[in-house]
PDB file of C-alpha atoms in Angstrom:
ATOM      1  CA  MET H 688       5.766  -1.033 -11.436  1.00 45.00           C
ATOM      2  CA  THR H 689       7.002   0.535  -8.222  1.00 46.00           C
ATOM      3  CA  ASN H 690       8.461  -1.259  -5.248  1.00 49.00           C
ATOM      4  CA  VAL H 691       5.398  -0.345  -3.158  1.00 51.00           C
ATOM      5  CA  SER H 692       3.014  -1.980  -5.716  1.00 50.00           C
ATOM      6  CA  LEU H 693       5.323  -5.044  -5.827  1.00 52.00           C
ATOM      7  CA  VAL H 694       5.174  -5.424  -2.022  1.00 59.00           C
ATOM      8  CA  PHE H 695       1.428  -5.112  -1.766  1.00 71.00           C
ATOM      9  CA  SER H 696       0.622  -7.454  -4.656  1.00 88.00           C
ATOM     10  CA  PRO H 697      -0.985 -10.759  -3.583  1.00 91.00           C
ATOM     11  CA  VAL H 698       0.926 -13.974  -4.046  1.00 91.00           C
ATOM     12  CA  LEU H 699      -1.031 -14.612  -7.275  1.00 91.00           C
ATOM     13  CA  PRO H 700      -3.457 -12.383  -9.193  1.00 91.00           C
ATOM     14  CA  LEU H 701      -6.917 -12.893  -7.702  1.00 92.00           C
ATOM     15  CA  ASN H 702      -8.475 -13.475 -11.104  1.00 92.00           C
ATOM     16  CA  SER H 703      -9.307 -17.190 -10.800  1.00 94.00           C
ATOM     17  CA  PHE H 704     -10.793 -19.604  -8.279  1.00 95.00           C
ATOM     18  CA  GLY H 705      -7.512 -21.473  -7.931  1.00 93.00           C
ATOM     19  CA  ASN H 706      -5.549 -18.325  -7.290  1.00 94.00           C
ATOM     20  CA  VAL H 707      -8.046 -17.230  -4.615  1.00 95.00           C
ATOM     21  CA  LEU H 708      -7.676 -20.654  -2.944  1.00 96.00           C
ATOM     22  CA  MET H 709      -3.940 -20.320  -2.989  1.00 95.00           C
ATOM     23  CA  PHE H 710      -4.167 -16.908  -1.351  1.00 95.00           C
ATOM     24  CA  LEU H 711      -6.553 -18.181   1.319  1.00 97.00           C
ATOM     25  CA  PHE H 712      -4.296 -21.184   1.960  1.00 97.00           C
ATOM     26  CA  SER H 713      -1.357 -18.840   2.636  1.00 96.00           C
ATOM     27  CA  VAL H 714      -3.410 -16.711   4.964  1.00 97.00           C
ATOM     28  CA  PHE H 715      -4.769 -19.686   6.925  1.00 98.00           C
ATOM     29  CA  LEU H 716      -1.357 -21.362   7.085  1.00 97.00           C
ATOM     30  CA  ALA H 717       0.225 -18.245   8.576  1.00 97.00           C
ATOM     31  CA  ALA H 718      -2.698 -17.973  11.103  1.00 97.00           C
ATOM     32  CA  ALA H 719      -2.383 -21.672  12.016  1.00 97.00           C
ATOM     33  CA  ILE H 720       1.371 -21.410  12.581  1.00 98.00           C
ATOM     34  CA  ILE H 721       0.951 -18.443  14.899  1.00 97.00           C
ATOM     35  CA  PHE H 722      -2.080 -19.823  16.836  1.00 96.00           C
ATOM     36  CA  LEU H 723      -0.636 -23.267  17.481  1.00 96.00           C
ATOM     37  CA  ASN H 724       2.840 -22.122  18.418  1.00 97.00           C
ATOM     38  CA  VAL H 725       1.571 -19.323  20.664  1.00 96.00           C
ATOM     39  CA  SER H 726      -0.689 -21.870  22.476  1.00 95.00           C
ATOM     40  CA  VAL H 727       2.253 -24.207  23.156  1.00 96.00           C
ATOM     41  CA  SER H 728       4.562 -21.314  24.092  1.00 96.00           C
ATOM     42  CA  VAL H 729       2.086 -19.863  26.617  1.00 95.00           C
ATOM     43  CA  SER H 730       1.467 -23.308  28.104  1.00 95.00           C
ATOM     44  CA  ILE H 731       5.235 -23.809  28.711  1.00 96.00           C
ATOM     45  CA  LEU H 732       5.650 -20.251  30.143  1.00 95.00           C
ATOM     46  CA  LEU H 733       2.677 -20.684  32.524  1.00 92.00           C
ATOM     47  CA  SER H 734       3.911 -23.953  33.994  1.00 93.00           C
ATOM     48  CA  SER H 735       6.926 -23.938  36.330  1.00 92.00           C
ATOM     49  CA  ALA H 736       7.076 -27.759  36.102  1.00 91.00           C
ATOM     50  CA  LEU H 737       7.436 -27.622  32.335  1.00 94.00           C
ATOM     51  CA  ARG H 738       9.939 -24.737  32.456  1.00 93.00           C
ATOM     52  CA  GLY H 739      12.069 -26.827  34.782  1.00 91.00           C
ATOM     53  CA  GLU H 740      12.710 -29.585  32.100  1.00 92.00           C
ATOM     54  CA  ASN H 741      15.318 -28.896  29.448  1.00 93.00           C
ATOM     55  CA  ARG H 742      13.340 -30.561  26.687  1.00 93.00           C
ATOM     56  CA  PHE H 743      10.482 -28.065  27.125  1.00 95.00           C
ATOM     57  CA  MET H 744      12.927 -25.176  26.798  1.00 96.00           C
ATOM     58  CA  TYR H 745      13.946 -26.490  23.351  1.00 96.00           C
ATOM     59  CA  MET H 746      10.264 -26.799  22.530  1.00 96.00           C
ATOM     60  CA  LEU H 747       9.799 -23.183  23.579  1.00 96.00           C
ATOM     61  CA  SER H 748      12.723 -22.117  21.402  1.00 97.00           C
ATOM     62  CA  THR H 749      11.262 -23.970  18.424  1.00 97.00           C
ATOM     63  CA  CYS H 750       7.813 -22.376  19.004  1.00 97.00           C
ATOM     64  CA  LEU H 751       9.212 -18.865  19.302  1.00 97.00           C
ATOM     65  CA  SER H 752      11.096 -19.140  16.036  1.00 97.00           C
ATOM     66  CA  ASP H 753       8.027 -20.653  14.375  1.00 97.00           C
ATOM     67  CA  ILE H 754       5.855 -17.829  15.674  1.00 97.00           C
ATOM     68  CA  CYS H 755       8.244 -15.433  13.860  1.00 96.00           C
ATOM     69  CA  THR H 756       7.950 -17.702  10.812  1.00 96.00           C
ATOM     70  CA  GLY H 757       4.178 -17.460  10.953  1.00 97.00           C
ATOM     71  CA  VAL H 758       4.131 -13.683  11.361  1.00 97.00           C
ATOM     72  CA  SER H 759       6.622 -13.224   8.473  1.00 95.00           C
ATOM     73  CA  TYR H 760       4.614 -15.588   6.248  1.00 96.00           C
ATOM     74  CA  TYR H 761       1.943 -12.949   6.034  1.00 96.00           C
ATOM     75  CA  TYR H 762       4.605 -11.057   4.059  1.00 95.00           C
ATOM     76  CA  VAL H 763       6.622 -13.635   2.128  1.00 94.00           C
ATOM     77  CA  GLY H 764       3.800 -16.167   1.635  1.00 93.00           C
ATOM     78  CA  VAL H 765       0.675 -14.101   1.216  1.00 94.00           C
ATOM     79  CA  LEU H 766       2.290 -11.344  -0.891  1.00 93.00           C
ATOM     80  CA  ASP H 767       4.273 -11.560  -4.135  1.00 90.00           C
ATOM     81  CA  VAL H 768       7.734 -11.718  -2.527  1.00 89.00           C
ATOM     82  CA  ARG H 769      11.055 -13.228  -3.636  1.00 84.00           C
ATOM     83  CA  ASP H 770      13.461 -13.264  -0.718  1.00 79.00           C
ATOM     84  CA  SER H 771      16.802 -13.203  -2.532  1.00 72.00           C
ATOM     85  CA  PHE H 772      19.842 -10.960  -2.980  1.00 66.00           C
ATOM     86  CA  ARG H 773      19.092  -7.632  -4.618  1.00 69.00           C
ATOM     87  CA  SER H 774      15.383  -8.380  -4.596  1.00 73.00           C
ATOM     88  CA  PRO H 775      13.223  -5.216  -4.012  1.00 77.00           C
ATOM     89  CA  THR H 776      10.987  -7.294  -1.758  1.00 81.00           C
ATOM     90  CA  GLY H 777      13.699  -9.226   0.071  1.00 77.00           C
ATOM     91  CA  THR H 778      14.158  -9.400   3.854  1.00 83.00           C
ATOM     92  CA  PHE H 779      17.992  -9.689   3.858  1.00 78.00           C
ATOM     93  CA  HIS H 780      17.464 -13.397   4.625  1.00 81.00           C
ATOM     94  CA  ILE H 781      16.028 -12.653   8.083  1.00 88.00           C
ATOM     95  CA  VAL H 782      12.802 -14.672   7.370  1.00 91.00           C
ATOM     96  CA  PRO H 783      14.735 -17.831   6.319  1.00 87.00           C
ATOM     97  CA  THR H 784      16.765 -17.466   9.493  1.00 89.00           C
ATOM     98  CA  PHE H 785      13.689 -18.186  11.594  1.00 93.00           C
ATOM     99  CA  LEU H 786      13.269 -21.499   9.792  1.00 89.00           C
ATOM    100  CA  GLY H 787      16.994 -22.236  10.375  1.00 87.00           C
ATOM    101  CA  LEU H 788      16.514 -21.491  14.109  1.00 92.00           C
ATOM    102  CA  SER H 789      13.789 -24.162  14.238  1.00 92.00           C
ATOM    103  CA  PHE H 790      16.225 -26.576  12.577  1.00 88.00           C
ATOM    104  CA  MET H 791      18.963 -25.808  15.105  1.00 90.00           C
ATOM    105  CA  ALA H 792      16.506 -26.114  18.013  1.00 93.00           C
ATOM    106  CA  ILE H 793      15.382 -29.594  16.955  1.00 93.00           C
ATOM    107  CA  LEU H 794      18.970 -30.709  16.339  1.00 91.00           C
ATOM    108  CA  ALA H 795      19.952 -29.459  19.775  1.00 93.00           C
ATOM    109  CA  ALA H 796      16.948 -31.117  21.347  1.00 93.00           C
ATOM    110  CA  GLN H 797      17.972 -34.435  19.679  1.00 92.00           C
ATOM    111  CA  ALA H 798      21.488 -34.094  21.075  1.00 92.00           C
ATOM    112  CA  ASP H 799      20.027 -33.289  24.508  1.00 92.00           C
ATOM    113  CA  ARG H 800      17.772 -36.337  24.580  1.00 89.00           C
ATOM    114  CA  TYR H 801      20.617 -38.591  23.420  1.00 89.00           C
ATOM    115  CA  HIS H 802      22.891 -37.244  26.138  1.00 88.00           C
ATOM    116  CA  ALA H 803      20.065 -37.662  28.726  1.00 86.00           C
ATOM    117  CA  VAL H 804      19.344 -41.359  27.923  1.00 82.00           C
ATOM    118  CA  ALA H 805      22.901 -42.404  27.093  1.00 81.00           C
ATOM    119  CA  SER H 806      24.603 -40.814  30.154  1.00 83.00           C
ATOM    120  CA  PRO H 807      21.863 -39.906  32.632  1.00 81.00           C
ATOM    121  CA  PHE H 808      24.170 -39.264  35.581  1.00 83.00           C
ATOM    122  CA  LYS H 809      26.584 -37.036  33.721  1.00 87.00           C
ATOM    123  CA  TYR H 810      23.680 -35.324  32.011  1.00 87.00           C
ATOM    124  CA  GLY H 811      22.161 -34.322  35.306  1.00 82.00           C
ATOM    125  CA  GLN H 812      25.481 -32.754  36.372  1.00 85.00           C
ATOM    126  CA  ARG H 813      26.385 -31.072  33.115  1.00 87.00           C
ATOM    127  CA  MET H 814      23.162 -29.849  31.502  1.00 90.00           C
ATOM    128  CA  THR H 815      21.596 -27.584  34.120  1.00 90.00           C
ATOM    129  CA  ARG H 816      18.738 -25.339  33.173  1.00 90.00           C
ATOM    130  CA  ASN H 817      21.044 -22.330  32.924  1.00 92.00           C
ATOM    131  CA  ARG H 818      23.446 -24.154  30.619  1.00 93.00           C
ATOM    132  CA  THR H 819      20.531 -25.223  28.435  1.00 95.00           C
ATOM    133  CA  LEU H 820      19.484 -21.606  28.165  1.00 95.00           C
ATOM    134  CA  VAL H 821      23.036 -20.619  27.223  1.00 96.00           C
ATOM    135  CA  VAL H 822      22.982 -23.166  24.397  1.00 95.00           C
ATOM    136  CA  ILE H 823      19.724 -21.749  23.127  1.00 96.00           C
ATOM    137  CA  VAL H 824      20.924 -18.145  23.263  1.00 96.00           C
ATOM    138  CA  CYS H 825      24.122 -19.045  21.547  1.00 95.00           C
ATOM    139  CA  TYR H 826      22.444 -20.511  18.413  1.00 94.00           C
ATOM    140  CA  TRP H 827      20.044 -17.561  18.275  1.00 96.00           C
ATOM    141  CA  LEU H 828      22.972 -15.175  18.416  1.00 95.00           C
ATOM    142  CA  TYR H 829      24.947 -17.169  15.870  1.00 90.00           C
ATOM    143  CA  ALA H 830      22.052 -17.193  13.379  1.00 89.00           C
ATOM    144  CA  PHE H 831      21.628 -13.413  13.464  1.00 90.00           C
ATOM    145  CA  PHE H 832      25.388 -12.890  13.468  1.00 89.00           C
ATOM    146  CA  MET H 833      25.489 -14.632  10.094  1.00 83.00           C
ATOM    147  CA  VAL H 834      22.689 -12.412   8.881  1.00 84.00           C
ATOM    148  CA  ALA H 835      24.594  -9.263   9.915  1.00 85.00           C
ATOM    149  CA  LEU H 836      27.821 -10.630   8.379  1.00 81.00           C
ATOM    150  CA  ASN H 837      26.136 -11.248   5.023  1.00 75.00           C
ATOM    151  CA  LYS H 838      24.759  -7.675   5.079  1.00 75.00           C
ATOM    152  CA  LEU H 839      28.264  -6.190   5.796  1.00 77.00           C
ATOM    153  CA  VAL H 840      30.083  -7.790   2.896  1.00 69.00           C
ATOM    154  CA  TYR H 841      29.597  -7.339  -0.884  1.00 63.00           C
ATOM    155  CA  VAL H 842      26.668  -9.147  -2.521  1.00 63.00           C
ATOM    156  CA  GLY H 843      28.949 -11.489  -4.495  1.00 63.00           C
ATOM    157  CA  VAL H 844      30.854 -12.475  -1.366  1.00 64.00           C
ATOM    158  CA  ALA H 845      27.635 -12.908   0.585  1.00 60.00           C
ATOM    159  CA  ARG H 846      26.205 -15.105  -2.125  1.00 64.00           C
ATOM    160  CA  GLN H 847      29.307 -17.347  -2.104  1.00 65.00           C
ATOM    161  CA  MET H 848      29.178 -17.516   1.704  1.00 64.00           C
ATOM    162  CA  LEU H 849      25.588 -18.468   1.638  1.00 64.00           C
ATOM    163  CA  SER H 850      26.094 -21.103  -1.061  1.00 64.00           C
ATOM    164  CA  ILE H 851      29.123 -22.786   0.559  1.00 66.00           C
ATOM    165  CA  GLY H 852      27.671 -22.459   4.046  1.00 63.00           C
ATOM    166  CA  THR H 853      24.320 -23.904   2.999  1.00 66.00           C
ATOM    167  CA  LEU H 854      25.902 -26.803   1.184  1.00 66.00           C
ATOM    168  CA  ALA H 855      28.252 -27.749   4.018  1.00 66.00           C
ATOM    169  CA  GLY H 856      25.660 -27.014   6.710  1.00 68.00           C
ATOM    170  CA  ASN H 857      23.000 -29.130   4.968  1.00 72.00           C
ATOM    171  CA  ILE H 858      25.228 -32.137   4.537  1.00 77.00           C
ATOM    172  CA  VAL H 859      26.696 -32.060   8.040  1.00 80.00           C
ATOM    173  CA  THR H 860      23.571 -31.212   9.998  1.00 81.00           C
ATOM    174  CA  VAL H 861      21.252 -33.552   8.129  1.00 84.00           C
ATOM    175  CA  GLY H 862      23.839 -36.348   8.529  1.00 87.00           C
ATOM    176  CA  ILE H 863      24.048 -35.612  12.309  1.00 87.00           C
ATOM    177  CA  MET H 864      20.264 -35.567  12.634  1.00 89.00           C
ATOM    178  CA  ILE H 865      19.827 -38.827  10.767  1.00 89.00           C
ATOM    179  CA  GLY H 866      22.582 -40.387  12.839  1.00 90.00           C
ATOM    180  CA  LEU H 867      21.026 -39.223  16.115  1.00 89.00           C
ATOM    181  CA  ASN H 868      17.668 -40.508  14.938  1.00 88.00           C
ATOM    182  CA  VAL H 869      19.113 -43.963  14.385  1.00 89.00           C
ATOM    183  CA  ARG H 870      20.891 -44.004  17.791  1.00 87.00           C
ATOM    184  CA  LEU H 871      17.848 -42.694  19.639  1.00 86.00           C
ATOM    185  CA  PHE H 872      15.615 -45.343  17.931  1.00 84.00           C
ATOM    186  CA  ILE H 873      18.026 -48.068  18.997  1.00 84.00           C
ATOM    187  CA  ILE H 874      18.109 -46.784  22.559  1.00 79.00           C
ATOM    188  CA  ALA H 875      14.330 -46.427  22.727  1.00 75.00           C
ATOM    189  CA  THR H 876      13.684 -49.853  21.253  1.00 76.00           C
ATOM    190  CA  PHE H 877      16.311 -52.024  22.857  1.00 74.00           C
ATOM    191  CA  HIS H 878      18.159 -50.441  25.782  1.00 68.00           C
ATOM    192  CA  MET H 879      15.104 -48.976  27.550  1.00 67.00           C
ATOM    193  CA  GLY H 880      13.193 -52.228  26.991  1.00 65.00           C
ATOM    194  CA  ARG H 881      15.687 -53.979  29.293  1.00 68.00           C
ATOM    195  CA  GLU H 882      15.097 -51.532  32.169  1.00 67.00           C
ATOM    196  CA  PRO H 883      12.565 -52.464  34.834  1.00 67.00           C
ATOM    197  CA  PRO H 884       9.169 -50.728  34.497  1.00 67.00           C
ATOM    198  CA  SER H 885       9.193 -47.308  36.209  1.00 67.00           C
ATOM    199  CA  GLU H 886       7.754 -43.855  35.873  1.00 72.00           C
ATOM    200  CA  GLU H 887      11.238 -42.455  35.005  1.00 70.00           C
ATOM    201  CA  ARG H 888      11.698 -45.068  32.158  1.00 68.00           C
ATOM    202  CA  ASP H 889       8.265 -44.244  30.702  1.00 73.00           C
ATOM    203  CA  SER H 890       9.068 -40.553  30.818  1.00 78.00           C
ATOM    204  CA  LYS H 891      12.387 -41.063  29.082  1.00 76.00           C
ATOM    205  CA  ARG H 892      10.835 -43.303  26.401  1.00 79.00           C
ATOM    206  CA  SER H 893       8.064 -40.797  25.667  1.00 83.00           C
ATOM    207  CA  SER H 894      10.517 -37.911  25.396  1.00 86.00           C
ATOM    208  CA  VAL H 895      12.745 -39.898  23.045  1.00 86.00           C
ATOM    209  CA  ARG H 896       9.833 -40.992  20.899  1.00 87.00           C
ATOM    210  CA  LEU H 897       8.517 -37.475  20.718  1.00 90.00           C
ATOM    211  CA  ILE H 898      11.744 -35.952  19.525  1.00 90.00           C
ATOM    212  CA  LEU H 899      12.182 -38.883  17.022  1.00 90.00           C
ATOM    213  CA  VAL H 900       8.721 -38.211  15.527  1.00 92.00           C
ATOM    214  CA  VAL H 901       9.328 -34.490  15.377  1.00 93.00           C
ATOM    215  CA  ALA H 902      12.733 -34.959  13.663  1.00 92.00           C
ATOM    216  CA  VAL H 903      11.295 -37.402  11.198  1.00 92.00           C
ATOM    217  CA  PHE H 904       8.542 -35.036  10.155  1.00 94.00           C
ATOM    218  CA  PHE H 905      11.078 -32.185  10.053  1.00 92.00           C
ATOM    219  CA  LEU H 906      13.378 -34.087   7.733  1.00 91.00           C
ATOM    220  CA  GLY H 907      10.448 -35.071   5.580  1.00 92.00           C
ATOM    221  CA  ALA H 908       9.530 -31.378   5.132  1.00 93.00           C
ATOM    222  CA  TRP H 909      13.105 -30.098   4.696  1.00 89.00           C
ATOM    223  CA  LEU H 910      14.909 -32.831   2.707  1.00 89.00           C
ATOM    224  CA  PRO H 911      13.298 -31.932  -0.672  1.00 90.00           C
ATOM    225  CA  LEU H 912      14.596 -28.326  -0.386  1.00 86.00           C
ATOM    226  CA  PHE H 913      17.979 -29.492   0.980  1.00 84.00           C
ATOM    227  CA  CYS H 914      18.421 -31.983  -1.870  1.00 84.00           C
ATOM    228  CA  HIS H 915      17.373 -29.449  -4.497  1.00 82.00           C
ATOM    229  CA  MET H 916      19.832 -26.839  -3.236  1.00 76.00           C
ATOM    230  CA  THR H 917      22.670 -29.384  -2.778  1.00 75.00           C
ATOM    231  CA  VAL H 918      22.279 -30.750  -6.339  1.00 76.00           C
ATOM    232  CA  CYS H 919      22.225 -27.211  -7.783  1.00 74.00           C
ATOM    233  CA  ASN H 920      25.374 -26.248  -5.796  1.00 66.00           C
ATOM    234  CA  LEU H 921      27.305 -29.466  -6.691  1.00 67.00           C
ATOM    235  CA  THR H 922      26.428 -29.398 -10.396  1.00 68.00           C
ATOM    236  CA  GLY H 923      26.763 -25.699 -10.811  1.00 62.00           C
ATOM    237  CA  THR H 924      23.421 -25.431 -12.605  1.00 64.00           C
ATOM    238  CA  PRO H 925      20.900 -22.740 -11.699  1.00 64.00           C
ATOM    239  CA  CYS H 926      18.057 -23.973  -9.520  1.00 73.00           C
ATOM    240  CA  TYR H 927      14.535 -23.676 -10.822  1.00 71.00           C
ATOM    241  CA  ILE H 928      13.021 -20.466  -9.417  1.00 78.00           C
ATOM    242  CA  PHE H 929       9.337 -20.126  -8.768  1.00 86.00           C
ATOM    243  CA  LYS H 930       7.473 -16.846  -9.137  1.00 85.00           C
ATOM    244  CA  ASN H 931       7.640 -16.154  -5.373  1.00 89.00           C
ATOM    245  CA  GLU H 932       7.938 -17.777  -1.973  1.00 90.00           C
ATOM    246  CA  GLY H 933       4.217 -18.432  -1.648  1.00 92.00           C
ATOM    247  CA  THR H 934       4.025 -20.568  -4.778  1.00 94.00           C
ATOM    248  CA  ASP H 935       7.274 -22.571  -4.205  1.00 93.00           C
ATOM    249  CA  PRO H 936       6.245 -26.019  -2.834  1.00 93.00           C
ATOM    250  CA  LEU H 937       9.799 -26.650  -1.587  1.00 91.00           C
ATOM    251  CA  ARG H 938       9.492 -23.603   0.633  1.00 91.00           C
ATOM    252  CA  ILE H 939       5.872 -24.124   1.579  1.00 95.00           C
ATOM    253  CA  LEU H 940       6.645 -27.559   3.145  1.00 95.00           C
ATOM    254  CA  PRO H 941       8.869 -26.172   5.926  1.00 94.00           C
ATOM    255  CA  ARG H 942       6.050 -23.677   6.802  1.00 95.00           C
ATOM    256  CA  VAL H 943       3.577 -26.500   6.964  1.00 96.00           C
ATOM    257  CA  ASN H 944       5.950 -28.277   9.266  1.00 96.00           C
ATOM    258  CA  ALA H 945       6.058 -25.181  11.482  1.00 96.00           C
ATOM    259  CA  ALA H 946       2.271 -25.679  12.029  1.00 97.00           C
ATOM    260  CA  LEU H 947       2.662 -29.454  12.430  1.00 96.00           C
ATOM    261  CA  THR H 948       5.416 -29.340  15.021  1.00 96.00           C
ATOM    262  CA  PRO H 949       3.371 -27.905  17.933  1.00 96.00           C
ATOM    263  CA  ILE H 950       0.619 -30.463  17.241  1.00 96.00           C
ATOM    264  CA  LEU H 951       3.255 -33.252  17.607  1.00 96.00           C
ATOM    265  CA  TYR H 952       4.434 -31.671  20.843  1.00 96.00           C
ATOM    266  CA  LEU H 953       0.913 -31.712  22.186  1.00 94.00           C
ATOM    267  CA  ARG H 954       0.251 -35.206  20.976  1.00 93.00           C
ATOM    268  CA  GLY H 955       3.466 -36.522  22.567  1.00 91.00           C
ATOM    269  CA  SER H 956       3.359 -34.791  25.960  1.00 92.00           C
ATOM    270  CA  SER H 957       0.419 -35.371  28.276  1.00 90.00           C
ATOM    271  CA  ALA H 958       1.728 -32.666  30.707  1.00 91.00           C
ATOM    272  CA  LEU H 959       1.788 -30.109  27.920  1.00 94.00           C
ATOM    273  CA  ARG H 960      -1.762 -31.020  26.857  1.00 93.00           C
ATOM    274  CA  ALA H 961      -3.009 -30.795  30.394  1.00 92.00           C
ATOM    275  CA  THR H 962      -1.527 -27.324  30.856  1.00 93.00           C
ATOM    276  CA  LEU H 963      -2.941 -26.151  27.559  1.00 92.00           C
ATOM    277  CA  PHE H 964      -6.510 -27.330  28.289  1.00 89.00           C
ATOM    278  CA  SER H 965      -6.637 -26.451  31.964  1.00 87.00           C
ATOM    279  CA  ARG H 966      -4.831 -23.136  32.090  1.00 80.00           C
ATOM    280  CA  VAL H 967      -4.522 -21.582  28.604  1.00 79.00           C
ATOM    281  CA  TRP H 968      -7.664 -22.399  26.658  1.00 72.00           C
ATOM    282  CA  ARG H 969      -9.895 -22.199  29.778  1.00 70.00           C
ATOM    283  CA  CYS H 970      -8.629 -18.650  30.464  1.00 63.00           C
ATOM    284  CA  TRP H 971      -9.367 -17.697  26.831  1.00 61.00           C
ATOM    285  CA  LYS H 972     -12.889 -19.108  27.032  1.00 57.00           C
ATOM    286  CA  ARG H 973     -13.591 -17.091  30.172  1.00 58.00           C
ATOM    287  CA  ARG H 974     -12.641 -13.919  28.361  1.00 58.00           C
TER     288      ARG H 974
END
């Protein structure tokens, strides 16, 4: 079988009702990821008020990386693709990098919200909009620098780098995310409850609750894959490998989360919903 026939083979042979359902699920999941994240991205870009808040810039970063995830899922999820070293259908780990960018964006947004509610005066002085954009650009550049570095070294070295980096990164970043979740929950539950009622307090509380909910769902989608990879790396045993990306439930879950995240953003932000309904969808209906 040639590489071309491998690339254009569906995720499963379309010879049974279940396989056809799996194929359609992958197609609709990719379409949902793109549609929902494009809707939220356009809403943020069209509103100067939303663009002026740092938290919405992190939302925009998450949505942009998830749009790339949705587009790439038409390849790695709909077709028979195994994205690994020396795979004839691999993407040199560019596609998983988009998922990693969403992870970094949500982690950065958590740190941003914690800084905003724990030290509001210092936050206003330190985290200007330009500095927030610098943080976002830095983790995007870092992610693709690692992709380029893995491509420049030998496959064995790249595999070791990926294994060690994934193990260390998973443990550290998941630990930080869980720790920030606990701290933000305490702040939202106890500290803000002592403040007098005000519009600013309600805005802070809603923004903290939103990032908490997004992070919890994100961890729920990613922890099975993280734990699986961590156990395999620590024990030295080979991980169970599914036929392709589109049939691996541990890799489907993060893609489902990519469709769920913009829904959570819309559910948790009335300003974002208002912009979407009044400016984005209304313009599309007129067309």
